[in-house]
Coordinates of N, CA and C in Angstrom, one line a residue:
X29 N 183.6 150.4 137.5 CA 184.2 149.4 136.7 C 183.1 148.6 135.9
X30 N 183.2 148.3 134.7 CA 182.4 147.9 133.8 C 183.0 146.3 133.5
X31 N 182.3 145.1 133.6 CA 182.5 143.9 133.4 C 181.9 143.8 132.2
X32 N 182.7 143.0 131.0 CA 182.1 142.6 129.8 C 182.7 141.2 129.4
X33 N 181.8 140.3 129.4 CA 181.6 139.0 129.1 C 182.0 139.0 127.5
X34 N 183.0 138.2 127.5 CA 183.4 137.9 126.6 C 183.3 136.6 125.4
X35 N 183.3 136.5 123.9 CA 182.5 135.2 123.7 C 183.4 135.1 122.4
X36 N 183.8 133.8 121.9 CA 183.1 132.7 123.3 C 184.1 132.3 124.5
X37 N 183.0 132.0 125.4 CA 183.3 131.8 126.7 C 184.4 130.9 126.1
X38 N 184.7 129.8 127.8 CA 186.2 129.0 127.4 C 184.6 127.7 127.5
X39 N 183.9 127.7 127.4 CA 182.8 126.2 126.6 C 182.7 126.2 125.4
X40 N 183.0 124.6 125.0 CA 182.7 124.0 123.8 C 181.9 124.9 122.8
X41 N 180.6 125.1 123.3 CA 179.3 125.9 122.7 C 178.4 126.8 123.9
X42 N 179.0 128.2 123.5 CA 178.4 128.9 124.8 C 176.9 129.4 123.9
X43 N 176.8 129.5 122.6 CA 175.6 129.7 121.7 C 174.9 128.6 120.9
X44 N 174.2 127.8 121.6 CA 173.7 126.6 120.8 C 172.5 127.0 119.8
X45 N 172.3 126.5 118.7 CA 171.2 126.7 118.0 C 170.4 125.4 117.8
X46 N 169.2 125.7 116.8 CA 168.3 124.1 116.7 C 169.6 123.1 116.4
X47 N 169.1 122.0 116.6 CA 169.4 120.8 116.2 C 170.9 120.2 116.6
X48 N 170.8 120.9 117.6 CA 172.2 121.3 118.7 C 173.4 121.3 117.8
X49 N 173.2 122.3 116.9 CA 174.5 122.7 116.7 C 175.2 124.2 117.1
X50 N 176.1 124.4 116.8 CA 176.3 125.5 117.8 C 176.5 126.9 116.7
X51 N 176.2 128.2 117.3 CA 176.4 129.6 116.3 C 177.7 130.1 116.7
X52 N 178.3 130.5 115.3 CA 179.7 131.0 115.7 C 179.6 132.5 115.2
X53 N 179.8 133.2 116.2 CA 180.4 134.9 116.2 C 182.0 135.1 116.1
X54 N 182.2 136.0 115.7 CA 181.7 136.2 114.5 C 181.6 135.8 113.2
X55 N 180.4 136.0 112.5 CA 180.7 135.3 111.3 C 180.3 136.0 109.9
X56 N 180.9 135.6 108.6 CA 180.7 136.5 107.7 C 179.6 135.9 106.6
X57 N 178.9 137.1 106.4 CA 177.9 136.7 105.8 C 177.4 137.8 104.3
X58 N 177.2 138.0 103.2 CA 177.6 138.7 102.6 C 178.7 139.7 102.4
X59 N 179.7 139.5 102.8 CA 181.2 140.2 103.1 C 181.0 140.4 104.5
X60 N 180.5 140.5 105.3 CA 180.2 141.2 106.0 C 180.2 140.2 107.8
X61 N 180.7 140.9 108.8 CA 180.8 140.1 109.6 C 179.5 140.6 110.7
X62 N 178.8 139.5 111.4 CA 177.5 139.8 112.5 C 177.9 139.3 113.4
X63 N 177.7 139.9 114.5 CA 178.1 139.5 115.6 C 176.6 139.0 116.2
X64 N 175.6 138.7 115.8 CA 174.7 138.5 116.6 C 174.0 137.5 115.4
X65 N 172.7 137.2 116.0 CA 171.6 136.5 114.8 C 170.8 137.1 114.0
X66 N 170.7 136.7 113.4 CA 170.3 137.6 111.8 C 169.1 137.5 111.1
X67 N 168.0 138.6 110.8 CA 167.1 137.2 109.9 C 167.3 138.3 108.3
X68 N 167.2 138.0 107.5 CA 168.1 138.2 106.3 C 166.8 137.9 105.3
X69 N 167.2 136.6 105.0 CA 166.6 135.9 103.9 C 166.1 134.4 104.1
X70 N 165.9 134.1 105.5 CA 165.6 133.2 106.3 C 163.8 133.5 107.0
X71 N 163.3 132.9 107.4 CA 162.0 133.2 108.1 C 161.8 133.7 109.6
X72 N 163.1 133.3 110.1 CA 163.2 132.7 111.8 C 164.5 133.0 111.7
X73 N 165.3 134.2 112.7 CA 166.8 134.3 112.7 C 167.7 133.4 112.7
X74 N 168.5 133.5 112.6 CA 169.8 132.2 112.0 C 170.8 132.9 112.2
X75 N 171.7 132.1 112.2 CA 173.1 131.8 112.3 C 173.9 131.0 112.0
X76 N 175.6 131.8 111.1 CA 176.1 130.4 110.6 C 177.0 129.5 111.8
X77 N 177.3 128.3 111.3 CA 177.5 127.7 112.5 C 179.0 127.4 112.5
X78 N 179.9 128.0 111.1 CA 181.1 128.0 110.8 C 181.6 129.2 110.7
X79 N 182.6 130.3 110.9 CA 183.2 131.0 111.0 C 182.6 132.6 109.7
X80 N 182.5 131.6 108.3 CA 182.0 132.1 106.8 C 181.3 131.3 106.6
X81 N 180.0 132.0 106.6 CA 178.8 131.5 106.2 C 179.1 131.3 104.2
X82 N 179.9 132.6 103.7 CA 180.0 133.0 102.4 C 180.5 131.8 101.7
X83 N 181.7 131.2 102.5 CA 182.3 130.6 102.0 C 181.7 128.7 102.5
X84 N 181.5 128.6 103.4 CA 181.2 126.9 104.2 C 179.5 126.8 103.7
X85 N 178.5 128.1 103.4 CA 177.1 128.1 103.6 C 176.6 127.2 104.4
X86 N 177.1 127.3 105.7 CA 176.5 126.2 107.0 C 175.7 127.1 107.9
X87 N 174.8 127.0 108.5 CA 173.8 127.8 108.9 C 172.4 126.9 110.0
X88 N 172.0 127.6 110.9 CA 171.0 126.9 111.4 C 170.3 128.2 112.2
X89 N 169.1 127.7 112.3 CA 167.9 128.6 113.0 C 168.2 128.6 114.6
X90 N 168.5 130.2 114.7 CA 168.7 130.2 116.5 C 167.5 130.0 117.1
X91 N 167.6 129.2 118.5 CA 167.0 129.0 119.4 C 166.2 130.6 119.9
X92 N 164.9 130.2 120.7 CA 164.5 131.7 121.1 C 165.1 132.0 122.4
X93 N 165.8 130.7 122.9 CA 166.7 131.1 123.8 C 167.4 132.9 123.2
X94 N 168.1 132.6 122.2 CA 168.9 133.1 121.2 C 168.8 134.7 120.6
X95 N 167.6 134.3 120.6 CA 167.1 136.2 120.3 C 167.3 137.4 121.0
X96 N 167.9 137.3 121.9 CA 168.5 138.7 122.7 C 169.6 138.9 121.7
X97 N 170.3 137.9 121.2 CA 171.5 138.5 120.4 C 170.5 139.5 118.9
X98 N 169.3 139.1 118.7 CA 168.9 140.2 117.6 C 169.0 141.7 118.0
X99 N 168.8 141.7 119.1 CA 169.2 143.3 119.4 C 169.9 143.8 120.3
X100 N 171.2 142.5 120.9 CA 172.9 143.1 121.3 C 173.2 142.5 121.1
X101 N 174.8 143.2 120.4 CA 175.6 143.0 120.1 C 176.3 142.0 121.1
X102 N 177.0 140.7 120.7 CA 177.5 140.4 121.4 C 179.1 140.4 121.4
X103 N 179.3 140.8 122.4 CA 181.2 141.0 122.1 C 181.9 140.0 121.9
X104 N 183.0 140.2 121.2 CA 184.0 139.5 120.8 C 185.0 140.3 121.3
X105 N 186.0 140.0 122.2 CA 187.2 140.2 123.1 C 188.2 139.6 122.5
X106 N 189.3 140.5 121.8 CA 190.7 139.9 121.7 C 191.6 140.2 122.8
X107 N 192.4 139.7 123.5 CA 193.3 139.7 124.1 C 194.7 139.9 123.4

């Protein structure tokens, strides 16, 4: 049996980024949906902190807490 953590958890902010705002998975970012942090066109991975980055351009620098999500995926579970 394989256990897979699901996100986001049932907390307010289970992915906080600087300036305590929180990173929302998934989110779309050039059409395109990431399920993790990104470094793009930023210096320092990021994340948007609204659903569409495309559309809100809200965004903030992930914590290095944070950086495991640069290389897993993190899941998103529908029910």
């Amino acid at each position: 049996v394989r256990i897979v953590k699901c996100f986001p958890y049932f907390a307010a902010c289970p992915w906080k980024a600087k300036n305590d705002k929180c990173c929302v998975f998934p989110f779309t970012f050039k059409g395109k949906k990431h399920y993790k942090c990104i470094i793009d066109w930023a210096w320092m991975p990021w994340c948007a902190t609204t659903s569409n980055f495309d559309k809100d351009g809200k965004w903030e620098n992930c914590l290095p807490s944070m950086y495991y999500t640069l290389f897993h995926t993190i899941p998103n579970c529908n029910f």
